[in-house]
Amino acid sequence: AKAEGRNRFKVFNTRMLEDAIRLMDLENDLRAALKRGEFFLDYQPILALCDRRMTGFEALVRWRRPGKGVAPPNDFIPVAEDTGLIVPLGLWVLAEACRTMASWHERFPETRSMSMSVNLSAKQLAQPTLVEDVERVLRATGMDPRALKLEITETVIMDNPEVSILRLKRLKALGVRLSVDDFGTGYSSLSYLQRFPIDTLKVDRAFVSDIESSENRKIVGAVVALAHSLGLDVVAEGVELETQSDVLNGFACEAGQGFLFSRPVCREDVERLFGQGG
Ligand code: C2E
Ligand code: CA
Ligand code: CA
Ligand code: CA
């Protein structure tokens, strides 16, 4: 039994080593991919629930791997976060999203009231240079700061509340808006979040997908009402069904994002839509 145990330990160790090598390979691949320009963004529309008008987009990163197809963010963002590569990658995402929106604002008048949402990871918020970096990107791309929304998860904010509060206030001073992403999946309460200079709450898809259960319906209704009483507007994530949209609209939830309205689409598709005056 002892030998067996030792054997198993050895197997376990080899596996760990293989995993570590795979991670290092992926890290090197990611670094090279950033240099070679293999990342691109898709844009998912966000709509006002009362009249289904488009109010903005969320930029979502993808990786086109030569000969391997397109990798979704969940395949590489965690590694990018662990290795710190998320900092240069996130900055590229921010610049690309701002460049795109600034160009749409210029070319398509109907987009001028629309915003662009960009995800910020924990490592990015922890960068002392974040505010200057954002400021520089805004200036370089000609993006209207008021049209930029930065999405931060509640866990990231709660990681280091003192630093977060200062940095978020400095971001707000640039004129950009802030959203709490995936709300409901972390541990924070709305009353606590009120201490942070936040504009928008994004209710996580998990609550929306189960909104037909009477319990979840009550929770979402209460979250929306409390958010409104704190002066926040609410975006529901992952809206897939008309019934979900109806319930949310009944709660006066401002906006929705989900496959019911549109999947994330490439830049060219958005431009074709607006180019036709649609
Ligand atoms: P997220 O920020 O919560 O983004 C929304 C995700 O939900 C997207 O997945 C989107 O395609 C998906 N989604 C939208 N509507 C629906 C729906 O109706 N049903 C279902 N089942 N899914 C829906 P995606 O693009 O695979 O991104 C996954 C996550 O990767 C994002 O979750 C975000 O946490 C992260 N991510 C994506 N782009 C970036 C980025 O540029 N930077 C950072 N730090 N993270 C990113
Ligand atoms: Ca997001
Ligand atoms: Ca989200
Ligand atoms: Ca989510």
Coordinates of C-alpha atoms and ligand atoms in Angstrom, one line a residue:
A1 CA 0.0 0.0 0.0
K2 CA 2.9 2.2 0.8
A3 CA 4.6 1.7 -2.6
E4 CA 1.3 2.3 -4.3
G5 CA 0.9 5.6 -2.4
R6 CA 4.4 6.6 -3.5
N7 CA 3.6 5.7 -7.0
R8 CA 0.4 7.7 -7.0
F9 CA 2.3 10.7 -5.6
K10 CA 4.8 10.4 -8.5
V11 CA 2.0 10.3 -11.1
F12 CA 0.5 13.3 -9.4
N13 CA 3.8 15.2 -9.6
T14 CA 4.3 14.4 -13.3
R15 CA 0.8 15.7 -14.0
M16 CA 1.6 18.9 -12.1
L17 CA 4.7 19.4 -14.0
E18 CA 2.9 18.9 -17.3
D19 CA 0.3 21.4 -16.2
A20 CA 3.0 23.9 -15.3
I21 CA 4.6 23.4 -18.7
R22 CA 1.3 23.8 -20.5
L23 CA 0.7 27.1 -18.6
M24 CA 4.2 28.4 -19.5
D25 CA 3.6 27.5 -23.1
L26 CA 0.3 29.3 -23.0
E27 CA 1.9 32.3 -21.4
N28 CA 4.6 32.4 -24.2
D29 CA 1.9 31.9 -26.8
L30 CA -0.2 34.8 -25.4
R31 CA 2.8 37.1 -25.3
A32 CA 3.6 36.3 -28.9
A33 CA 0.0 36.6 -29.9
L34 CA -0.2 40.1 -28.5
K35 CA 2.9 41.1 -30.5
R36 CA 1.5 39.4 -33.7
G37 CA -1.9 41.1 -33.3
E38 CA -3.9 37.9 -33.0
F39 CA -6.5 39.3 -30.6
F40 CA -9.7 41.0 -31.7
L41 CA -12.9 42.2 -30.2
D42 CA -16.5 41.3 -30.7
Y43 CA -19.2 43.8 -29.6
Q44 CA -22.4 42.8 -27.9
P45 CA -25.3 45.3 -28.1
I46 CA -27.0 46.5 -24.9
L47 CA -30.6 47.6 -25.4
A48 CA -33.1 49.7 -23.5
L49 CA -35.8 47.2 -22.4
C50 CA -38.7 49.6 -22.8
D51 CA -38.3 50.2 -26.5
R52 CA -35.5 47.9 -27.6
R53 CA -33.3 50.7 -28.8
M54 CA -29.6 50.1 -28.7
T55 CA -27.9 52.1 -26.0
G56 CA -24.3 50.7 -26.2
F57 CA -22.0 47.7 -26.6
E58 CA -19.8 45.6 -24.5
A59 CA -16.4 44.8 -26.0
L60 CA -15.4 41.1 -25.6
V61 CA -11.9 39.9 -26.5
R62 CA -11.2 36.8 -28.6
W63 CA -8.0 35.1 -29.8
R64 CA -7.6 33.9 -33.4
R65 CA -5.0 31.2 -33.1
P66 CA -3.4 30.3 -36.4
G67 CA -4.6 26.9 -37.4
K68 CA -6.6 26.4 -34.2
G69 CA -9.6 28.6 -34.6
V70 CA -10.9 31.3 -32.3
A71 CA -10.4 30.8 -28.5
P72 CA -13.0 32.3 -26.1
P73 CA -11.8 34.6 -23.3
N74 CA -12.5 32.0 -20.6
D75 CA -9.7 29.9 -22.2
F76 CA -7.0 32.5 -21.8
I77 CA -8.1 35.4 -19.6
P78 CA -7.4 33.4 -16.4
V79 CA -3.8 32.7 -17.5
A80 CA -3.4 36.2 -18.6
E81 CA -4.5 37.3 -15.2
D82 CA -2.2 34.9 -13.3
T83 CA 0.9 35.9 -15.4
G84 CA 0.2 39.7 -15.4
L85 CA -0.2 39.7 -19.2
I86 CA -3.7 40.9 -18.7
V87 CA -2.2 44.4 -18.1
P88 CA -0.8 44.9 -21.6
L89 CA -3.7 42.9 -23.1
G90 CA -6.3 44.8 -21.2
L91 CA -4.7 48.1 -22.3
W92 CA -4.8 46.9 -25.9
V93 CA -8.5 46.0 -25.5
L94 CA -9.3 49.4 -24.0
A95 CA -7.5 51.2 -26.9
E96 CA -9.1 49.1 -29.6
A97 CA -12.6 49.5 -28.1
C98 CA -12.1 53.3 -27.8
R99 CA -10.7 53.6 -31.3
T100 CA -13.8 51.7 -32.6
M101 CA -16.3 53.7 -30.7
A102 CA -14.7 57.0 -31.6
S103 CA -14.8 56.0 -35.2
W104 CA -18.5 55.0 -35.0
H105 CA -19.4 58.2 -33.3
E106 CA -17.8 60.1 -36.1
R107 CA -19.2 58.0 -39.0
F108 CA -22.7 57.0 -37.7
P109 CA -24.7 59.8 -36.1
E110 CA -27.2 57.3 -34.6
T111 CA -24.4 55.9 -32.4
R112 CA -23.5 59.2 -30.8
S113 CA -25.6 58.6 -27.7
M114 CA -24.2 55.0 -27.3
S115 CA -21.6 53.9 -24.9
M116 CA -18.8 51.3 -25.0
S117 CA -18.3 49.0 -22.0
V118 CA -14.8 47.5 -21.4
N119 CA -13.9 44.9 -18.8
L120 CA -11.2 45.7 -16.3
S121 CA -9.5 42.9 -14.4
A122 CA -8.2 42.9 -10.8
K123 CA -4.5 43.3 -11.9
Q124 CA -5.4 46.3 -14.0
L125 CA -7.2 48.1 -11.2
A126 CA -4.2 47.3 -9.0
Q127 CA -1.9 49.2 -11.4
P128 CA -0.8 52.5 -9.9
T129 CA -0.6 53.9 -13.5
L130 CA -4.2 52.8 -14.4
V131 CA -5.7 56.3 -14.3
E132 CA -2.9 57.8 -16.4
D133 CA -3.1 54.9 -18.9
V134 CA -6.9 55.4 -19.3
E135 CA -6.4 59.1 -19.7
R136 CA -3.7 58.6 -22.4
V137 CA -5.9 56.1 -24.3
L138 CA -8.8 58.6 -24.3
R139 CA -6.6 61.3 -25.6
A140 CA -4.9 59.1 -28.2
T141 CA -8.1 57.7 -29.6
G142 CA -10.3 60.8 -29.4
M143 CA -12.9 58.8 -27.5
D144 CA -15.5 60.9 -25.6
P145 CA -14.8 59.9 -21.9
R146 CA -18.6 60.0 -21.1
A147 CA -19.2 57.2 -23.6
L148 CA -16.7 54.9 -21.9
K149 CA -18.0 52.5 -19.2
L150 CA -15.5 50.4 -17.3
E151 CA -16.9 47.1 -15.9
I152 CA -15.4 45.9 -12.6
T153 CA -16.6 42.8 -10.7
E154 CA -17.6 43.3 -7.1
T155 CA -14.9 40.9 -5.9
V156 CA -12.3 43.1 -7.5
I157 CA -13.6 46.2 -5.8
M158 CA -13.9 44.3 -2.4
D159 CA -10.3 42.9 -2.7
N160 CA -8.9 46.3 -1.6
P161 CA -11.7 48.7 -0.9
E162 CA -9.5 51.7 0.1
V163 CA -7.3 51.6 -3.0
S164 CA -10.4 50.9 -5.2
I165 CA -12.4 53.8 -3.9
L166 CA -9.5 56.3 -4.6
R167 CA -8.7 54.9 -8.0
L168 CA -12.4 54.7 -9.0
K169 CA -12.9 58.3 -7.9
R170 CA -10.0 59.4 -10.1
L171 CA -11.4 57.5 -13.0
K172 CA -14.7 59.2 -12.5
A173 CA -13.0 62.5 -12.5
L174 CA -11.9 61.8 -16.1
G175 CA -15.6 61.6 -17.0
V176 CA -15.8 57.9 -17.6
R177 CA -18.6 55.8 -16.1
L178 CA -18.4 52.7 -13.9
S179 CA -20.4 49.5 -13.8
V180 CA -20.4 46.6 -11.3
D181 CA -20.2 43.4 -13.4
D182 CA -21.6 40.0 -12.5
F183 CA -23.6 41.5 -9.5
G184 CA -24.9 38.9 -7.2
T185 CA -22.1 36.4 -7.6
G186 CA -19.8 38.0 -4.9
Y187 CA -20.3 38.8 -1.3
S188 CA -20.9 42.5 -1.4
S189 CA -24.1 44.2 -0.4
L190 CA -25.6 47.1 -2.4
S191 CA -25.5 49.3 0.7
Y192 CA -21.8 48.7 0.9
L193 CA -21.3 49.3 -2.8
Q194 CA -22.9 52.7 -2.4
R195 CA -19.7 53.9 -0.9
F196 CA -18.1 53.5 -4.4
P197 CA -18.7 56.0 -7.2
I198 CA -20.7 53.5 -9.4
D199 CA -23.2 54.3 -12.1
T200 CA -24.5 51.0 -13.2
L201 CA -25.3 47.6 -11.8
K202 CA -25.0 44.6 -14.1
V203 CA -27.1 41.8 -12.7
D204 CA -25.5 38.4 -13.3
R205 CA -26.9 36.0 -15.9
A206 CA -27.5 33.4 -13.2
F207 CA -30.4 35.5 -11.7
V208 CA -31.8 36.3 -15.1
S209 CA -31.8 32.7 -16.4
D210 CA -33.8 31.6 -13.3
I211 CA -36.1 34.6 -13.2
E212 CA -39.1 32.4 -13.8
S213 CA -38.9 31.0 -10.3
S214 CA -40.9 33.1 -7.9
E215 CA -38.0 33.4 -5.4
N216 CA -35.5 34.6 -8.0
R217 CA -38.1 37.0 -9.4
K218 CA -38.5 38.6 -5.9
I219 CA -34.7 38.9 -5.5
V220 CA -34.2 40.5 -8.9
G221 CA -37.1 42.9 -8.3
A222 CA -35.7 43.9 -4.9
V223 CA -32.1 44.4 -6.3
V224 CA -33.5 46.6 -9.1
A225 CA -35.6 48.6 -6.7
L226 CA -32.7 49.1 -4.3
A227 CA -30.3 50.0 -7.1
H228 CA -32.7 52.7 -8.3
S229 CA -33.1 54.0 -4.8
L230 CA -29.3 54.4 -4.7
G231 CA -29.4 56.2 -8.0
L232 CA -27.9 53.4 -10.1
D233 CA -29.3 52.1 -13.4
V234 CA -29.5 48.4 -14.0
V235 CA -28.4 46.2 -16.9
A236 CA -29.6 42.6 -16.9
E237 CA -27.1 40.1 -18.4
G238 CA -27.8 37.0 -20.3
V239 CA -31.4 37.8 -21.5
E240 CA -32.4 34.8 -23.7
L241 CA -36.2 34.8 -23.6
E242 CA -39.0 37.2 -24.2
T243 CA -40.5 36.2 -20.8
Q244 CA -37.3 37.2 -19.0
S245 CA -37.2 40.6 -20.9
D246 CA -40.9 41.2 -19.9
V247 CA -40.3 40.5 -16.2
L248 CA -37.3 42.7 -16.1
N249 CA -39.1 45.5 -18.0
G250 CA -41.9 45.2 -15.5
F251 CA -39.3 45.9 -12.7
A252 CA -38.3 49.0 -14.7
C253 CA -34.8 47.5 -15.3
E254 CA -33.3 50.0 -17.8
A255 CA -31.3 47.7 -20.1
G256 CA -30.7 44.2 -21.2
Q257 CA -27.9 42.3 -22.9
G258 CA -28.3 38.7 -24.2
F259 CA -28.8 36.3 -27.1
L260 CA -32.5 37.3 -27.3
F261 CA -31.3 40.7 -28.7
S262 CA -28.0 39.8 -30.2
R263 CA -24.9 37.6 -29.8
P264 CA -21.6 39.4 -29.7
V265 CA -20.8 40.4 -33.3
C266 CA -17.7 41.6 -35.2
R267 CA -17.0 45.2 -35.9
E268 CA -17.8 44.8 -39.6
D269 CA -21.3 43.5 -38.8
V270 CA -22.0 46.5 -36.6
E271 CA -20.7 48.8 -39.4
R272 CA -22.8 47.2 -42.0
L273 CA -25.9 47.7 -39.9
F274 CA -25.3 51.4 -39.3
G275 CA -23.9 51.9 -42.8
Q276 CA -27.3 51.0 -44.2
G277 CA -28.9 53.6 -41.9
G278 CA -30.4 50.8 -39.9
Ligands
C2E1 P1 -18.8 38.9 -18.9 O1 -18.0 40.2 -18.7 O2 -19.8 38.6 -17.9 O3 -19.3 39.0 -20.4 C1 -20.6 38.5 -20.8 C2 -20.4 37.1 -21.3 O4 -21.7 36.5 -21.4 C3 -19.8 37.0 -22.7 O5 -19.1 35.8 -22.9 C4 -21.1 36.9 -23.6 O6 -20.9 36.3 -24.9 C5 -21.9 36.0 -22.7 N1 -23.4 36.2 -23.0 C6 -24.0 37.3 -23.4 N2 -25.3 37.2 -23.5 C7 -25.5 35.9 -23.2 C8 -26.7 35.0 -23.2 O7 -27.8 35.5 -23.5 N3 -26.6 33.7 -22.8 C9 -25.4 33.2 -22.5 N4 -25.3 31.9 -22.2 N5 -24.2 34.0 -22.5 C10 -24.3 35.3 -22.9 P2 -17.6 35.8 -23.4 O8 -17.4 36.7 -24.5 O9 -17.2 34.3 -23.6 O10 -16.7 36.3 -22.2 C11 -16.6 35.6 -21.0 C12 -16.0 36.4 -19.9 O11 -14.6 36.7 -20.3 C13 -16.6 37.8 -19.7 O12 -17.7 37.7 -18.9 C14 -15.4 38.5 -19.0 O13 -15.4 38.2 -17.6 C15 -14.2 37.9 -19.7 N6 -13.7 38.9 -20.7 C16 -14.1 39.0 -22.0 N7 -13.4 40.0 -22.6 C17 -12.6 40.5 -21.6 C18 -11.6 41.6 -21.6 O14 -11.4 42.3 -22.6 N8 -10.9 41.8 -20.4 C19 -11.2 41.0 -19.3 N9 -10.5 41.3 -18.2 N10 -12.1 40.1 -19.3 C20 -12.8 39.8 -20.4
CA2 CA -18.5 42.3 -18.4
CA3 CA -20.9 40.2 -16.7
CA4 CA -20.9 36.8 -16.1

